[in-house]
Amino acid sequence: MTAPEIAEEAEIRFENVSKHFGNPAAPFVAVDELDLEIDKGQMVALLGKTGCGKSTMFNMIAGLSAPTSGRVTLMGHDPFKEFDWFRGKIAIVFQNDRLLPWRTAVKNVELGLEMLETTKEERRERAIYWLHKLGLAGHEDDYPHALSGGMRQRVSIARAFATNAELLLCDEPFSALDEITSKRLRMEFARLVRENGKTAVFITHSINEAFDIGDRIVVLKRPAQIAHDIRLDAATSDEEKEAIRRMIHDSLSQ
Amino acid sequence: MSVQDPSLVPFPSPGSLVARRVLRAVMPFVVIAAAWQVASQFFPGYLFPSLVDVFWRVLEIFTSWSAFSNVLATAMRILGGLAGAFVIGAVLGFMIVQSKMIDRFLSPILIFFQGIPALSWVVFAIIWFHGTEFRILFIMIVTTLPAFTFQVVGALRGMSKDLLEMVMSFRPKRMKFYKVMVLPSVLPEILTAWKVNLGNASRVVVVAELVGSSGGVGYQLLQQQQLFDMTGALAWTLQLVFFVLLFQWILTLIETAAFRYRAVSERNL
């Protein structure tokens, strides 16, 4: 079997990818022969119910786990085997803020830049720039325990943007926050991604969140297979959006 | 009867708060000292010497270089032994965490070592080795090594998986990973390990010096026993206790500086 034709602009590619866990004789299939392409500059929401394989896909994109069969490539490289090649090219915003408790807010934002061997002055300057951009001026030297949940998640977003990575991966980053804070942060996040021309993959189980964030919504069914692949743009009317929303809802309810 | 508004009750001044804290810390020792002093009035001096005599003997040791060098020698042996055990224990701990095979091989050996009494190691060291300092260093290392190793293993295994994955997502180089993630994560357990092992080491070093040395606090204690001099025995013991307290205080200072990021709850356990 020959590999399918590869489009130059594809940033992330899943080619016939499966991921199995447990006993090889009777494995748990988390991802089943999945094909997916995400282009540069796209903001994609991967939407699915809990346990549908979203996080497994996320870990494979992040290079934290390898597929059982098939091939995952990012920018033409294997994120698991060529782990170090992606230094500075991928940044992740996790479900919980995952700030290092022994570092102040500004030092947490500097973390990714430290891996890139940037100078101390430049690190500091960029970290403060992003903290201020995310409304955290005056909190630079606060330790994480002194910040609210929303502020901590802002620091983790600042940490991701500060590295200027081409690809942003987000694993339900606002799910632990209250609805108002969550809505405000994801709108802010979407604006920053567009302003800075990033490619973003956003994992969520919330239909509202997917609509707020994505210009493309990939609905997954268990085991991770594509149920719907929807592209939204400025021309998509409210009626069409409502129809899509109902279709996704029905699909997830099955 | 007038009832005072609680909001009008003045807060205690910082000075009186410090005084209370000092009093609380000192009180147990004052009680023990008072009980000892009372006992000294009723028993002969070779059983319960007066604390005044003990104080002058402590001062005498402290001000005489030939005497105080024994205390320093013991302190250096404790620190040298602990440092050696810590370095070896840290290396073994990392190896155990990285390889299940090494874990299965080394852990039973270390557990077996833990079961061997310190005095047995003293005897083995006297039979096996000639040099006094090497004997003591050997005894200090083998008696504290298992605890250090297991504490390093526990600290490494207890690292947050979430934080570890977060740091790994930035693709750090190995040395950078240890610097930004591993060291700060394991530091609390490492400092606790030093505190615990310091107490153990101060007991073991005395036994080692008692049997296999011609200097140090242990050797001096043996001299006091032969002279039936309880004042001297107490004075030398207190020298060692002071050293342990001093080193514990330094470790606590490091802890306070290193863990200032920790949230402090207003409610105690």
XYZ file of C-alpha atoms in Angstrom:
523
model
C 0.000 0.000 0.000
C 1.403 3.396 -0.931
C 1.139 6.435 1.321
C -1.503 8.962 0.271
C -0.449 12.150 -1.485
C 0.761 14.655 1.087
C -0.355 18.264 0.846
C 2.572 20.630 1.519
C 0.602 22.944 3.772
C -0.648 20.224 6.168
C 0.727 20.994 9.660
C -0.561 17.860 11.402
C -1.286 14.572 9.710
C -2.761 11.305 11.006
C -2.362 8.534 8.461
C -4.358 5.399 9.246
C -3.474 5.788 12.929
C -4.565 3.279 15.570
C -3.702 3.225 19.226
C -4.307 0.170 21.384
C -3.828 -0.294 25.131
C -3.579 -3.355 27.358
C -3.410 -7.022 26.404
C -2.431 -7.356 22.690
C -4.753 -10.366 22.367
C -7.792 -8.322 23.461
C -6.701 -4.697 23.292
C -8.648 -1.605 24.233
C -8.874 0.388 20.989
C -8.618 4.093 21.784
C -8.044 5.300 18.211
C -9.090 3.268 15.180
C -7.555 3.764 11.715
C -7.873 7.531 11.864
C -7.030 9.832 8.964
C -6.921 13.550 9.657
C -5.132 16.576 8.248
C -4.893 19.950 9.913
C -3.535 22.820 7.858
C -1.221 25.589 8.939
C -3.060 28.489 10.573
C -6.195 26.479 11.302
C -7.827 26.545 14.686
C -9.356 23.132 15.149
C -11.615 22.025 17.959
C -11.516 18.271 18.541
C -14.890 17.601 20.108
C -16.049 14.364 21.657
C -17.489 12.697 24.696
C -15.268 11.631 27.609
C -13.335 8.480 26.698
C -13.648 8.888 22.930
C -9.877 9.033 22.452
C -9.355 12.813 22.321
C -6.591 12.802 24.929
C -4.919 9.809 23.263
C -4.813 11.784 20.010
C -3.528 14.780 21.939
C -0.701 12.761 23.495
C 0.298 11.429 20.076
C 0.390 14.949 18.606
C 2.388 16.156 21.619
C 4.870 13.302 21.157
C 4.122 11.913 24.601
C 2.981 8.565 23.154
C 3.467 6.678 19.886
C 0.748 5.158 17.661
C 0.369 1.376 17.666
C 0.085 1.474 13.880
C -0.071 4.178 11.221
C 1.833 7.430 11.239
C 1.509 10.777 12.971
C 3.526 13.667 11.542
C 3.803 17.306 12.474
C 5.472 19.638 9.986
C 6.670 16.458 8.250
C 8.393 15.079 11.369
C 7.520 12.325 13.829
C 6.741 13.992 17.186
C 7.542 10.845 19.202
C 10.748 9.692 17.497
C 12.080 13.167 16.724
C 11.127 14.526 20.151
C 13.917 17.104 20.402
C 13.327 18.460 16.876
C 10.121 20.051 18.155
C 11.863 22.096 20.879
C 10.314 25.567 20.630
C 7.870 24.482 17.912
C 5.045 23.115 20.095
C 3.530 24.654 23.191
C 0.840 23.054 25.295
C -1.866 24.485 27.515
C -2.992 21.672 29.802
C -6.326 20.929 31.458
C -5.066 22.223 34.786
C -2.573 25.051 34.817
C 0.413 22.863 35.777
C 2.467 25.773 37.081
C 5.636 24.919 38.962
C 4.741 25.875 42.562
C 8.312 26.875 43.400
C 8.445 29.484 40.622
C 6.829 32.898 40.508
C 4.401 33.749 37.691
C 7.121 35.384 35.599
C 9.542 32.495 36.190
C 6.834 30.034 35.121
C 6.352 31.952 31.879
C 10.124 31.958 31.346
C 10.248 28.151 31.576
C 9.825 27.371 27.860
C 12.276 30.113 26.935
C 14.890 28.592 29.236
C 14.791 25.434 27.109
C 15.527 27.572 24.050
C 18.642 29.066 25.689
C 17.398 32.646 25.273
C 19.261 35.263 27.309
C 18.075 36.132 30.797
C 17.089 39.655 29.772
C 15.134 38.516 26.730
C 13.356 35.821 28.749
C 12.300 38.314 31.350
C 11.181 40.870 28.766
C 9.066 38.367 26.811
C 7.573 36.812 29.933
C 6.528 40.210 31.293
C 5.129 41.206 27.876
C 2.852 38.141 27.807
C 1.830 38.449 31.448
C 0.806 42.046 30.827
C -0.998 41.086 27.613
C -3.015 38.569 29.607
C -3.929 41.112 32.264
C -1.505 39.988 34.951
C 0.507 43.182 35.414
C 1.450 43.492 39.070
C 1.383 39.723 39.606
C 4.772 38.943 38.053
C 6.384 37.973 41.335
C 3.407 36.154 42.848
C 3.723 32.430 43.507
C 0.974 30.222 41.978
C -0.706 29.591 45.344
C -1.384 33.326 45.619
C -3.231 33.452 42.269
C -6.835 32.520 41.484
C -7.659 29.589 39.166
C -8.347 31.952 36.263
C -5.114 33.862 36.831
C -3.103 30.649 37.006
C -4.575 29.491 33.708
C -3.687 32.892 32.207
C -0.090 32.332 33.325
C -0.086 28.946 31.610
C -1.424 30.553 28.408
C 1.285 33.215 28.662
C 3.843 30.421 29.103
C 2.621 28.769 25.881
C 2.608 31.984 23.818
C 5.950 33.235 25.156
C 7.890 30.518 23.316
C 6.406 31.749 20.022
C 5.749 28.118 19.061
C 4.092 27.543 15.687
C 1.679 24.973 17.066
C -0.467 25.335 20.174
C -2.075 22.285 21.718
C -4.781 22.773 24.307
C -6.313 19.982 26.372
C -9.585 21.318 27.798
C -7.695 24.205 29.419
C -10.725 26.047 30.752
C -12.851 23.134 31.919
C -12.010 23.666 35.589
C -13.025 27.345 35.553
C -16.418 28.919 36.088
C -18.489 29.566 32.939
C -17.927 33.339 32.822
C -14.158 33.171 33.340
C -13.950 30.237 30.942
C -15.877 32.094 28.202
C -13.772 35.258 28.632
C -10.492 33.320 28.556
C -11.318 31.227 25.500
C -12.385 34.325 23.528
C -9.112 35.952 24.556
C -7.210 32.809 23.616
C -8.881 32.598 20.178
C -8.060 36.264 19.533
C -4.390 35.752 20.460
C -4.089 32.656 18.255
C -5.525 34.546 15.247
C -3.485 37.693 15.921
C -0.262 35.690 16.084
C -1.023 33.411 13.122
C -0.687 30.155 15.067
C -2.059 26.709 14.336
C -4.078 25.503 17.297
C -5.641 22.192 18.239
C -8.144 22.538 21.012
C -9.560 19.489 22.740
C -12.958 19.920 24.321
C -16.139 18.112 25.285
C -18.185 21.324 25.244
C -20.120 22.201 22.076
C -20.213 25.899 23.070
C -16.466 25.946 23.586
C -15.903 24.296 20.199
C -18.016 26.999 18.509
C -16.229 29.806 20.389
C -12.777 28.543 19.496
C -12.704 26.577 16.292
C -12.905 27.645 12.691
C -13.062 23.925 12.149
C -14.827 21.428 14.410
C -13.913 17.754 14.214
C -16.484 15.658 16.048
C -15.125 12.325 17.236
C -17.002 9.136 17.974
C -15.653 6.255 20.036
C -13.065 4.821 19.332
C -11.567 8.040 17.949
C -12.986 8.171 14.449
C -14.309 11.230 12.687
C -18.099 11.538 12.924
C -18.285 15.064 11.431
C -15.700 17.482 10.060
C -17.231 20.947 9.976
C -15.630 24.154 8.715
C -17.004 27.464 9.929
C -16.306 30.856 8.453
C -17.732 34.370 8.416
C -20.302 33.281 5.805
C -21.788 30.615 8.088
C -25.178 31.995 9.092
C -26.677 31.728 12.572
C -29.348 29.319 11.230
C -26.648 27.080 9.782
C -24.724 27.216 13.053
C -27.847 26.250 14.979
C -28.454 23.317 12.629
C -24.822 22.204 13.055
C -25.098 22.545 16.808
C -28.206 20.285 16.819
C -26.499 17.764 14.561
C -23.432 17.629 16.853
C -25.648 17.348 19.902
C -27.545 14.427 18.369
C -24.312 12.783 17.325
C -22.816 13.064 20.823
C -26.057 11.863 22.442
C -25.967 8.544 20.578
C -20.894 43.816 85.104
C -19.318 45.331 82.046
C -18.620 43.281 78.960
C -15.584 44.315 76.922
C -15.996 44.588 73.181
C -13.679 41.836 71.785
C -12.598 44.140 68.941
C -11.154 46.506 71.530
C -8.836 43.874 73.065
C -5.333 44.939 71.948
C -3.278 42.522 69.848
C -0.103 41.312 71.596
C 2.996 43.218 70.482
C 5.551 41.432 68.228
C 8.038 41.515 71.118
C 5.733 39.672 73.471
C 4.889 37.138 70.746
C 8.617 36.372 70.306
C 9.043 36.131 74.079
C 6.170 33.641 74.308
C 7.601 31.554 71.481
C 11.045 31.462 73.114
C 9.484 30.553 76.461
C 7.513 27.691 74.890
C 10.685 26.371 73.211
C 12.837 26.624 76.330
C 10.300 25.388 78.894
C 10.814 21.602 78.433
C 14.578 21.988 78.867
C 14.149 24.182 81.940
C 11.964 21.485 83.531
C 14.487 18.720 82.789
C 17.400 20.862 84.039
C 15.496 21.744 87.226
C 14.671 18.060 87.885
C 18.342 17.144 87.343
C 19.517 19.925 89.634
C 17.126 18.788 92.366
C 18.376 15.198 91.938
C 21.970 16.459 92.267
C 21.111 17.694 95.768
C 20.109 14.203 96.912
C 22.458 11.880 94.992
C 26.270 11.718 94.923
C 28.069 13.830 92.293
C 29.290 10.816 90.314
C 25.617 9.909 89.636
C 23.945 13.321 89.254
C 26.573 16.098 89.122
C 25.502 19.694 89.605
C 24.610 21.464 86.354
C 26.912 24.309 87.372
C 29.864 21.907 87.254
C 28.654 20.548 83.923
C 28.381 24.093 82.566
C 31.991 24.915 83.538
C 33.207 21.661 81.975
C 31.328 22.431 78.746
C 32.954 25.858 78.701
C 36.362 24.309 79.383
C 35.990 21.969 76.378
C 34.734 24.798 74.239
C 37.648 27.106 75.059
C 40.458 24.567 74.919
C 41.622 23.827 71.369
C 42.988 20.371 72.241
C 39.581 19.420 73.694
C 37.410 21.191 71.135
C 39.321 19.638 68.232
C 37.743 16.334 69.332
C 34.285 17.828 68.837
C 35.287 19.190 65.427
C 36.736 15.809 64.433
C 33.431 14.119 65.308
C 31.437 16.793 63.475
C 33.599 16.371 60.371
C 33.168 12.600 60.528
C 29.396 12.984 60.724
C 29.250 15.442 57.828
C 31.754 13.487 55.734
C 29.867 10.246 56.296
C 26.513 11.818 55.529
C 27.840 13.549 52.404
C 29.377 10.305 51.152
C 26.226 8.310 51.871
C 24.076 10.974 50.229
C 26.129 11.073 47.018
C 26.228 7.280 46.712
C 22.566 7.012 47.784
C 21.501 9.599 45.191
C 23.323 7.730 42.401
C 21.826 4.391 43.503
C 18.393 6.026 43.879
C 18.482 7.345 40.301
C 19.589 3.943 39.012
C 16.800 2.168 40.907
C 14.156 4.543 39.547
C 15.440 4.216 35.974
C 15.707 0.432 35.838
C 13.393 -2.214 37.266
C 16.198 -4.759 36.976
C 18.525 -2.649 39.140
C 15.642 -2.057 41.564
C 15.057 -5.807 41.933
C 18.792 -6.377 42.443
C 19.700 -3.497 44.774
C 16.621 -3.045 46.956
C 16.881 -6.424 48.757
C 20.594 -5.786 49.410
C 19.863 -2.373 50.918
C 17.047 -3.800 53.050
C 19.446 -6.517 54.236
C 22.038 -3.838 55.093
C 19.420 -1.942 57.087
C 18.968 -4.965 59.315
C 22.651 -5.133 60.287
C 23.314 -3.376 63.633
C 25.736 -0.438 63.630
C 27.918 -2.245 66.174
C 28.347 -5.197 63.785
C 29.599 -2.789 61.110
C 32.058 -1.381 63.689
C 33.429 -4.872 64.310
C 33.603 -5.638 60.570
C 35.400 -2.335 59.907
C 37.982 -2.991 62.636
C 38.676 -6.457 61.196
C 38.735 -5.362 57.549
C 40.497 -1.974 57.616
C 43.499 -0.357 59.278
C 43.066 3.419 59.092
C 40.855 4.926 61.810
C 39.344 7.607 59.607
C 38.586 5.168 56.811
C 36.957 2.776 59.283
C 34.678 5.493 60.628
C 33.834 6.819 57.164
C 32.963 3.296 56.067
C 30.724 2.742 59.107
C 28.976 6.085 58.635
C 28.324 5.431 54.957
C 27.039 1.863 55.238
C 24.736 2.673 58.160
C 23.098 5.724 56.535
C 23.264 4.657 52.870
C 20.062 2.533 52.752
C 17.934 5.294 54.282
C 19.349 7.944 51.913
C 18.837 5.683 48.892
C 15.230 4.840 49.771
C 14.472 8.485 50.523
C 15.869 9.567 47.136
C 13.880 6.783 45.424
C 10.709 7.871 47.247
C 11.286 11.509 46.308
C 11.878 10.684 42.628
C 8.859 8.390 42.427
C 6.710 10.970 44.194
C 7.371 13.663 41.581
C 4.183 15.036 40.051
C 3.465 13.249 36.745
C 1.474 16.265 35.556
C 4.356 18.676 36.152
C 6.844 16.226 34.694
C 4.802 15.946 31.464
C 4.408 19.720 31.337
C 8.168 20.269 31.560
C 8.819 17.437 29.067
C 6.435 19.107 26.598
C 9.048 21.873 26.229
C 11.601 19.230 25.210
C 14.288 20.110 27.777
C 17.848 18.865 27.515
C 18.705 16.356 30.235
C 20.671 18.719 32.488
C 18.039 21.431 32.136
C 15.330 18.917 33.037
C 17.145 17.996 36.249
C 17.699 21.656 37.070
C 14.176 22.962 36.516
C 12.136 19.907 37.499
C 13.904 17.125 39.370
C 16.000 19.066 41.887
C 13.266 21.445 43.085
C 10.797 18.522 43.277
C 12.982 16.285 45.409
C 14.544 18.985 47.601
C 11.926 18.810 50.413
C 12.428 15.052 50.830
C 16.212 15.403 50.558
C 16.313 17.971 53.359
C 14.082 15.773 55.525
C 16.374 12.835 54.788
C 19.384 14.887 55.963
C 17.582 15.852 59.152
C 16.617 12.259 59.960
C 20.001 10.812 59.042
C 21.838 13.488 61.011
C 20.300 12.130 64.226
C 21.146 8.550 63.258
C 24.691 9.486 62.229
C 25.420 11.314 65.491
C 24.531 8.140 67.409
C 26.507 5.837 65.124
C 29.651 8.002 65.072
C 29.903 7.856 68.864
C 29.756 4.049 68.794
C 32.354 3.948 66.022
C 34.695 6.288 67.913
C 34.088 4.489 71.196
C 35.452 1.247 69.787
C 37.695 2.134 66.903
C 39.206 5.579 67.398
C 41.741 7.472 69.497
C 39.968 10.817 69.239
C 36.545 12.410 68.973
C 33.566 12.668 71.285
C 33.067 8.887 71.415
C 36.662 8.324 72.493
C 36.355 11.061 75.131
C 33.165 9.448 76.456
C 35.094 6.188 76.858
C 37.725 8.097 78.901
C 35.020 9.582 81.158
C 33.536 6.119 81.713
C 36.956 4.779 82.760
C 37.420 7.765 85.116
C 33.848 7.363 86.390
C 33.375 11.074 85.617
C 29.679 11.791 85.006
C 30.313 15.557 84.717
C 32.705 14.952 81.821
C 30.372 12.407 80.182
C 27.531 14.922 80.253
C 29.708 17.792 79.031
C 30.995 15.783 76.031
C 27.496 14.543 75.217
C 26.195 18.111 75.268
C 28.922 19.161 72.822
C 27.599 16.628 70.327
C 24.007 17.666 70.978
C 24.938 21.305 70.354
C 26.508 20.374 67.030
C 23.395 18.418 65.964
C 21.164 21.335 67.002
C 23.356 23.793 65.101
C 23.277 21.710 61.940
C 19.516 21.126 62.251
C 19.091 24.885 62.571
C 21.128 25.448 59.387
C 18.965 22.874 57.572
C 15.838 24.619 58.828
C 17.171 27.957 57.539
C 17.757 26.385 54.120
C 14.252 24.901 54.246
C 12.685 28.251 55.118
C 14.511 29.987 52.271
C 13.908 27.219 49.722
C 10.217 26.670 50.482
C 9.029 30.247 50.849
C 6.736 29.563 47.868
C 4.542 27.276 49.938
C 1.088 28.469 50.947
C 0.584 28.677 54.699
C -2.825 27.735 56.040
C -4.218 29.742 58.938
C -5.539 26.489 60.381
C -3.063 24.012 61.809
C -3.283 20.243 61.412
